[in-house]
mmCIF file of C-alpha atoms and ligand atoms in Angstrom:
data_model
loop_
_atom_site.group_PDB
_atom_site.id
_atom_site.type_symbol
_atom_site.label_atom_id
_atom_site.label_comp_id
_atom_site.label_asym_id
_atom_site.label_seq_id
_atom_site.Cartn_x
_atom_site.Cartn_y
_atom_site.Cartn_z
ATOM 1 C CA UNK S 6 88.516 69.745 88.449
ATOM 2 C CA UNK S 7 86.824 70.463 92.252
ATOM 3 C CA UNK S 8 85.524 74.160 92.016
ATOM 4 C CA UNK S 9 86.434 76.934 94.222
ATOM 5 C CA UNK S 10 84.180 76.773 96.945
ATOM 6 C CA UNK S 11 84.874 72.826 97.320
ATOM 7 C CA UNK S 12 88.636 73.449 97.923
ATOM 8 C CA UNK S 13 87.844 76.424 100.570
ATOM 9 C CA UNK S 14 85.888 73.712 102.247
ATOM 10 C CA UNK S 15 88.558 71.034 101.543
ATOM 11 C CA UNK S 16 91.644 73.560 102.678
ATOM 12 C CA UNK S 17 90.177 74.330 105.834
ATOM 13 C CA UNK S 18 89.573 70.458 106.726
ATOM 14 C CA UNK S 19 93.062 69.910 106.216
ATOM 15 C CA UNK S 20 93.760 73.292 108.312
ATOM 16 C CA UNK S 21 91.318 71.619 110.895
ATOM 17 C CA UNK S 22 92.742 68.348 110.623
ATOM 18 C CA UNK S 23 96.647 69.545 111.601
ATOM 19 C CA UNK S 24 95.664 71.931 114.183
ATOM 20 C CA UNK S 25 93.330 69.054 116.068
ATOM 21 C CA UNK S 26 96.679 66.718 115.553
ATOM 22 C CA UNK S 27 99.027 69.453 116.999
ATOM 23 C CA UNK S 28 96.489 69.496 119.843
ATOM 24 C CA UNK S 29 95.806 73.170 119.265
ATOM 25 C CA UNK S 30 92.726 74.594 119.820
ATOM 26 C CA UNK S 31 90.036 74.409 117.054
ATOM 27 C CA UNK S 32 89.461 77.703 115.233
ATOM 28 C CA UNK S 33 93.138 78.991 116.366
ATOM 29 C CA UNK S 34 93.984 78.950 112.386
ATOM 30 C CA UNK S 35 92.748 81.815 110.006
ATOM 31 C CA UNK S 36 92.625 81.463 106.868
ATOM 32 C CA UNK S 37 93.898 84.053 104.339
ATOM 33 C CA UNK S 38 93.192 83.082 100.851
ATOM 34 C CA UNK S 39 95.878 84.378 98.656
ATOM 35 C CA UNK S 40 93.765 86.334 95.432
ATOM 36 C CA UNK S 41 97.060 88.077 93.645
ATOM 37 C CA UNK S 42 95.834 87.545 89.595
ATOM 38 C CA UNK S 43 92.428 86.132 90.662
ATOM 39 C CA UNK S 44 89.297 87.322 89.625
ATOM 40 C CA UNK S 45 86.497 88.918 90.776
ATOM 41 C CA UNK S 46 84.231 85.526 90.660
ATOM 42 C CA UNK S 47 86.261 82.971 91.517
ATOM 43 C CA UNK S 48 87.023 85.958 94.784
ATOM 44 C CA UNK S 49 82.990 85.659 95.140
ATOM 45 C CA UNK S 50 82.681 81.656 95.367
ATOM 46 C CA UNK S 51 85.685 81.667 98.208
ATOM 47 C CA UNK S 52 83.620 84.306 99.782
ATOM 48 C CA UNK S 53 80.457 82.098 99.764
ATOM 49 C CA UNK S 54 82.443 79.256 100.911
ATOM 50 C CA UNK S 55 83.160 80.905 104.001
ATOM 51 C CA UNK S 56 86.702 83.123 103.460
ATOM 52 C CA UNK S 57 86.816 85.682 105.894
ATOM 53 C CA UNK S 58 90.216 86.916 104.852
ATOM 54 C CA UNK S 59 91.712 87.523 101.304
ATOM 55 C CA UNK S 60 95.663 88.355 101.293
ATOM 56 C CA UNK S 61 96.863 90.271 98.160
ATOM 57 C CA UNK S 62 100.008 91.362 97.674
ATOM 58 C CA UNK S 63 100.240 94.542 95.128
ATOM 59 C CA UNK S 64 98.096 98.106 96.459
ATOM 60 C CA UNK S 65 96.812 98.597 93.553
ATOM 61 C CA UNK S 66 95.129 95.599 92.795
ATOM 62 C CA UNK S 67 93.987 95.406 96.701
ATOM 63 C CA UNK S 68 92.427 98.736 96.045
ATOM 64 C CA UNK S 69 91.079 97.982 92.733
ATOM 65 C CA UNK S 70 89.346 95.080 94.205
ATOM 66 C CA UNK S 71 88.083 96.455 97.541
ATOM 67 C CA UNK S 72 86.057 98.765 95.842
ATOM 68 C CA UNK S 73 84.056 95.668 94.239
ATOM 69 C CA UNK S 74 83.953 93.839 97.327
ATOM 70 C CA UNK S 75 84.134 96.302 99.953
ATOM 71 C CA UNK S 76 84.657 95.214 103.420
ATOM 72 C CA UNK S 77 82.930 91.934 104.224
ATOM 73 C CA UNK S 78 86.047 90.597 104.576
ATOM 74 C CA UNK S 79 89.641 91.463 106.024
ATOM 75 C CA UNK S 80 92.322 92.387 104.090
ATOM 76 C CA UNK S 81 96.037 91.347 104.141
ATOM 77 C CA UNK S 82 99.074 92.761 102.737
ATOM 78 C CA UNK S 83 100.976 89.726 102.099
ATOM 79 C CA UNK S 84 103.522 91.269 99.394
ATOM 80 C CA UNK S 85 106.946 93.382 99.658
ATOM 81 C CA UNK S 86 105.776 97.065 100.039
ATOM 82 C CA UNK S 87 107.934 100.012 98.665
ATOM 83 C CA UNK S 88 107.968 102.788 100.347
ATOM 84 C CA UNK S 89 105.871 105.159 98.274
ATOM 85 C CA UNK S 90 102.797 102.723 98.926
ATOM 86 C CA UNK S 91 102.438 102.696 102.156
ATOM 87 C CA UNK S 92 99.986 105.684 102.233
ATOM 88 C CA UNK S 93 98.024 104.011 101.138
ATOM 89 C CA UNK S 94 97.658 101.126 103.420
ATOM 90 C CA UNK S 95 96.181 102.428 106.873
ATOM 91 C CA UNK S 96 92.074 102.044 106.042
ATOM 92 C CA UNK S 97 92.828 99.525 103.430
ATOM 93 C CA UNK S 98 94.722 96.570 104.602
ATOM 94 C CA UNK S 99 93.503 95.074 108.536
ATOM 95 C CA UNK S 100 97.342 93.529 108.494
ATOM 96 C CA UNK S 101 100.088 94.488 106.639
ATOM 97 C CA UNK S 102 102.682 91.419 106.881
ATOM 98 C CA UNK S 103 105.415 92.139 105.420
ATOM 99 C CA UNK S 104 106.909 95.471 107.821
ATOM 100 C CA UNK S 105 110.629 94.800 107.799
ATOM 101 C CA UNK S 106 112.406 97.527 108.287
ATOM 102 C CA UNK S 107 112.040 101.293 110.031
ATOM 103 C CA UNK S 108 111.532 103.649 107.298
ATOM 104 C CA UNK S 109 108.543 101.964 106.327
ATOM 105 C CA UNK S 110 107.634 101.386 109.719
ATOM 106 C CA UNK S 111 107.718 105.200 110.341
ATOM 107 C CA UNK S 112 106.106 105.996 107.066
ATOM 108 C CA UNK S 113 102.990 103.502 108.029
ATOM 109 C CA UNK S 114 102.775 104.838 111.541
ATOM 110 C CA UNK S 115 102.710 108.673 110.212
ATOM 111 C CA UNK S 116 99.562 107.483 107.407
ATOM 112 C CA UNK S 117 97.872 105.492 110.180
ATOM 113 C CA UNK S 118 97.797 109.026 112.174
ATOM 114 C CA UNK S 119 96.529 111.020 109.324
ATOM 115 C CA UNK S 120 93.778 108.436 108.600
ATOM 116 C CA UNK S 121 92.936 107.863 112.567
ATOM 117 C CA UNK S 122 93.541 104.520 113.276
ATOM 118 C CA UNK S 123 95.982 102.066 114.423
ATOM 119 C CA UNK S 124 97.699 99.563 112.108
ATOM 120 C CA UNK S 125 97.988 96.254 112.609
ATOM 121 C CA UNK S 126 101.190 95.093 111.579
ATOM 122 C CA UNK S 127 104.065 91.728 111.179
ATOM 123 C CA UNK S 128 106.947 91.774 111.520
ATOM 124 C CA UNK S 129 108.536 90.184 108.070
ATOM 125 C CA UNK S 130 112.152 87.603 109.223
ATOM 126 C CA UNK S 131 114.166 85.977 106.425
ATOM 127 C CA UNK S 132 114.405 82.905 108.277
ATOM 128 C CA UNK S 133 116.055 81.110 104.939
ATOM 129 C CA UNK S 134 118.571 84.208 104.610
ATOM 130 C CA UNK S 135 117.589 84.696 101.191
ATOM 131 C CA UNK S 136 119.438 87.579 99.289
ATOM 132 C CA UNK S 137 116.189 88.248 96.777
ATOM 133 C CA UNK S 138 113.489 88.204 99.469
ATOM 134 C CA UNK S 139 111.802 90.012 102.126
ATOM 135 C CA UNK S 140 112.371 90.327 105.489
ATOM 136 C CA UNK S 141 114.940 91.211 108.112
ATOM 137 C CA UNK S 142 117.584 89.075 109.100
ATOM 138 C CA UNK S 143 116.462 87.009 112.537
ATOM 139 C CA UNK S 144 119.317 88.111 114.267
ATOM 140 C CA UNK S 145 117.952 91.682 113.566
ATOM 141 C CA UNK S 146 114.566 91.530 114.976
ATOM 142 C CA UNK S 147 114.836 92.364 118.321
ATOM 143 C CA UNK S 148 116.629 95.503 117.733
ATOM 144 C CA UNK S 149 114.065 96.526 115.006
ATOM 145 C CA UNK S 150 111.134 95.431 117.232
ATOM 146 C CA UNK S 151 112.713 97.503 120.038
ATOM 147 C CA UNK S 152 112.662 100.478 117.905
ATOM 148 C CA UNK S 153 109.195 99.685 116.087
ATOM 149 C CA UNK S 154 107.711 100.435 119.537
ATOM 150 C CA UNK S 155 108.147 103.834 119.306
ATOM 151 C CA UNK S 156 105.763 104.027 116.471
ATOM 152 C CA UNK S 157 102.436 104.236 118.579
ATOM 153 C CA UNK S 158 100.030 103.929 115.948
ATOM 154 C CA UNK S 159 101.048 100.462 114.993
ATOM 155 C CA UNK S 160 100.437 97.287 116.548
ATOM 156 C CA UNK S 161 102.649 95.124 116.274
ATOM 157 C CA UNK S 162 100.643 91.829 116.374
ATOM 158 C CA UNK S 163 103.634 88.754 115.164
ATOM 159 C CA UNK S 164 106.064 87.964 112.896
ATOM 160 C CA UNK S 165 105.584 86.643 109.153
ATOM 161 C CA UNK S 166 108.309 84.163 106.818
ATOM 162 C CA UNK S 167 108.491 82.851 103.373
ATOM 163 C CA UNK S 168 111.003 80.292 103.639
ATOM 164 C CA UNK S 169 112.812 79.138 100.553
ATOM 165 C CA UNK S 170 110.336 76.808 98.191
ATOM 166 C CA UNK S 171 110.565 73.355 98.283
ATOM 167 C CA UNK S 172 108.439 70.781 96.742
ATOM 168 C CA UNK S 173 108.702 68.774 99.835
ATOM 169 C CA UNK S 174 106.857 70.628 103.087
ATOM 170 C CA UNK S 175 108.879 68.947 105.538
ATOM 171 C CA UNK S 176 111.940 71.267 104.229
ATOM 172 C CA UNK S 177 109.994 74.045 105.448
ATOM 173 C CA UNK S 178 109.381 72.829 108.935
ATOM 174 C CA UNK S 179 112.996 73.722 110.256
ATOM 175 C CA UNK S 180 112.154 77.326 109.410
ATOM 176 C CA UNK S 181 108.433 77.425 110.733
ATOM 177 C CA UNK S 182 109.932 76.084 114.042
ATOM 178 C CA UNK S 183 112.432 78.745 114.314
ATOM 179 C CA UNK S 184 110.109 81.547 113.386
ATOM 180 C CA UNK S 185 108.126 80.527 116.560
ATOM 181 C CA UNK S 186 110.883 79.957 118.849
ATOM 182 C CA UNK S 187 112.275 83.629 117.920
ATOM 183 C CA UNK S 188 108.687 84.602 118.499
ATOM 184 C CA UNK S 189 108.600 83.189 121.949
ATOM 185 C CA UNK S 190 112.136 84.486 122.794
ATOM 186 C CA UNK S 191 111.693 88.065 121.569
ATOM 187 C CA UNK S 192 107.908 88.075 123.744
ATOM 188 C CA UNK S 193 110.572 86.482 126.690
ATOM 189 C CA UNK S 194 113.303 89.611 126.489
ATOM 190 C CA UNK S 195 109.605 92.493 126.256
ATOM 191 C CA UNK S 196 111.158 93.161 122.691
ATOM 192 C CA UNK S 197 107.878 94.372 121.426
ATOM 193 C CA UNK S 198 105.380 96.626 123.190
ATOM 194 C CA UNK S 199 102.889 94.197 123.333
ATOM 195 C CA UNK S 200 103.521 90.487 123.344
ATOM 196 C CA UNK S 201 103.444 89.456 119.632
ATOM 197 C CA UNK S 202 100.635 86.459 119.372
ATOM 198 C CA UNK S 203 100.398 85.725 115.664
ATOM 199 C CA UNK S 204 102.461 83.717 112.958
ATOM 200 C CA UNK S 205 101.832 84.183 109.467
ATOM 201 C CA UNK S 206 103.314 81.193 107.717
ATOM 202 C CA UNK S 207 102.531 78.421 105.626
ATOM 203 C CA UNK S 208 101.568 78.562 101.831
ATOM 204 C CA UNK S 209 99.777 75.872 99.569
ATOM 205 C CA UNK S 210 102.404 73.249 99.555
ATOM 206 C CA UNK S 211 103.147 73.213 103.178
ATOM 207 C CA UNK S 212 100.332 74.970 105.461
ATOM 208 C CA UNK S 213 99.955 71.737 107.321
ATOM 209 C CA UNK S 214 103.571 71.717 108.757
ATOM 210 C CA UNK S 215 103.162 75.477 109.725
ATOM 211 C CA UNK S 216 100.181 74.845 111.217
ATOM 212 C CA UNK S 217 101.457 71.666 113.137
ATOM 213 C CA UNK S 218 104.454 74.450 113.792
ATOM 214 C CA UNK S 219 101.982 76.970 114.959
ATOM 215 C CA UNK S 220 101.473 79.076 112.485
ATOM 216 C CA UNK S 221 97.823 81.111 113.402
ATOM 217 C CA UNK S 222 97.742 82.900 110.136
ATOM 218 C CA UNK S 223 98.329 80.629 106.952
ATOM 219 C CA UNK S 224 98.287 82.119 103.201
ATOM 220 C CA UNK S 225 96.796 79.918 100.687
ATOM 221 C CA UNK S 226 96.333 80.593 97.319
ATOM 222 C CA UNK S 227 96.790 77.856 94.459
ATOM 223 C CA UNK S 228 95.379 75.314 96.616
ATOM 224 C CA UNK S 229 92.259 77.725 96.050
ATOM 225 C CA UNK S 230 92.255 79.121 93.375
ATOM 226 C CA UNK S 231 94.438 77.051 90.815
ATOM 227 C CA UNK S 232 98.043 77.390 89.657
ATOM 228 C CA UNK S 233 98.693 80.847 89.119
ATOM 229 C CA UNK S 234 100.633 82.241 85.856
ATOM 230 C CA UNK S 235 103.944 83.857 86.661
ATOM 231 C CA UNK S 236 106.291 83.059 89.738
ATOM 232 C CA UNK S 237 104.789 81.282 92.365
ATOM 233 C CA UNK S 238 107.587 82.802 95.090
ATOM 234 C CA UNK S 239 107.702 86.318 95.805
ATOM 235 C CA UNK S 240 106.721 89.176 93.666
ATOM 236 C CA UNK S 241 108.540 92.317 92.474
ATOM 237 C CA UNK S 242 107.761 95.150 95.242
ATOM 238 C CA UNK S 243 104.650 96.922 94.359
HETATM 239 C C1 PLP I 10 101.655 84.154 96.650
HETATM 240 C C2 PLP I 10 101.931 84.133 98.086
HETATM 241 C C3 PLP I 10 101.342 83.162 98.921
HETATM 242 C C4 PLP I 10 100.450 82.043 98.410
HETATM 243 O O1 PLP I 10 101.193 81.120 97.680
HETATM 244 P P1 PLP I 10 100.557 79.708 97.224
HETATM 245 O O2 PLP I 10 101.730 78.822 97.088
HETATM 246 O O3 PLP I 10 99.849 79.966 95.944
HETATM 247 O O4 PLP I 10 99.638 79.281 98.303
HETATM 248 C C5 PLP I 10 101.620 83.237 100.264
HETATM 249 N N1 PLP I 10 102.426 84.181 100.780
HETATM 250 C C6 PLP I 10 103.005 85.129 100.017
HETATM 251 C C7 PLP I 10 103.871 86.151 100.650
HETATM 252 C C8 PLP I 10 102.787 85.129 98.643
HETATM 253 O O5 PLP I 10 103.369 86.066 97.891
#
């Protein structure tokens, strides 16, 4: 089996590869390698191979593992976030994706002002309308943008999906598509109070459709790092 480091380099070709065919821009892609149950070494080798971005979704393990690696690289909250966690984002996590509704909204923006700085935040959509997952129903994002803005120490940067799994990516492409056209109408209406310029979307199985979709944010993990025990779709809330 290829090691780590070769599939960082081999993930990012493919990245490179679907971005160049979509006639994007090179380098308009990042990266976030997807470490929830990886170790500490096989963290290190992506790191040498050039990660500059490692998503995790549960605080504790974020924290556990920042303290090891510190901050060479960015960190991403990629999971569902209860409320009671989100102290302790602001100085840990450089995006937190998964912001779908206002009380955790709020209780972000009051941490971010007791730590001094300003959160960088997406805005989670349920594009697939899935009862068990994350995210706010698309036809509920402008209103909850609209009243996001009021929160002025977070920055609302783009919006984030997980659409429903399927083995085949092209089933994913419908809902990639419509997570940027909602992007480009809510930047159309001024939802947000700055224009929102990033989509987090794509996963293992599929990154190459979001990208071709334009996703600037993908979140790859067993395509890294190796199948992963446990569910491979969204975690419990952490
Ligand atoms: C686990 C996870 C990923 C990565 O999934 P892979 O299929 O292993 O690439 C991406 N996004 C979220 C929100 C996740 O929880």
């Amino acid at each position: 089996m290829s090691s780590v480091w070769e599939r960082v380099r081999e993930t990012r070709r493919r990245i490179e590869m679907a971005t160049a065919r979509a006639g994007r821009a090179p380098g308009s892609v990042k990266l976030v390698a997807v470490t929830k149950n990886v170790d500490l070494p096989a963290m290190e080798e992506a790191l040498r191979a050039g990660v500059a971005a490692i998503g995790e979704s549960r605080v504790q393990e974020a924290r556990a593992k920042r303290q090891v690696i510190g901050d060479r690289v960015e960190w991403h909250m990629i999971g569902p976030l209860q409320l009671n966690k989100a102290k302790y984002c602001p100085g840990l996590f450089t995006v937190v994706h998964s912001v779908d509704r206002e009380d955790l909204a709020r209780e972000l923006d009051r941490r971010a002002r007791d730590h001094g700085v300003w959160q960088c935040c997406l805005l989670q959509v349920n594009v697939g309308r899935e009862s068990q997952k994350g995210g706010c129903a698309p036809e509920k994002a402008e209103e909850l943008l609209r009243a996001l803005a009021g929160f002025d120490r977070l920055r609302m940067a783009g919006l984030m999906t997980v659409p429903p799994f399927d083995e085949d990516p092209e089933r994913a492409r419908p809902f990639y598509r419509e997570l940027a056209a909602l992007r480009d109408e809510l930047n159309r209406k001024g939802a947000g109070r700055e224009p929102l310029a990033e989509l987090s979307m794509g996963m293992s199985n599929d990154f190459e459709v979001a990208v071709e979709e334009g996703a600037t944010l993908v979140r790859v993990g067993s395509a890294i790092f190796g199948p992963r025990p446990g569910p491979l779709t969204e975690d419990k809330e952490t």
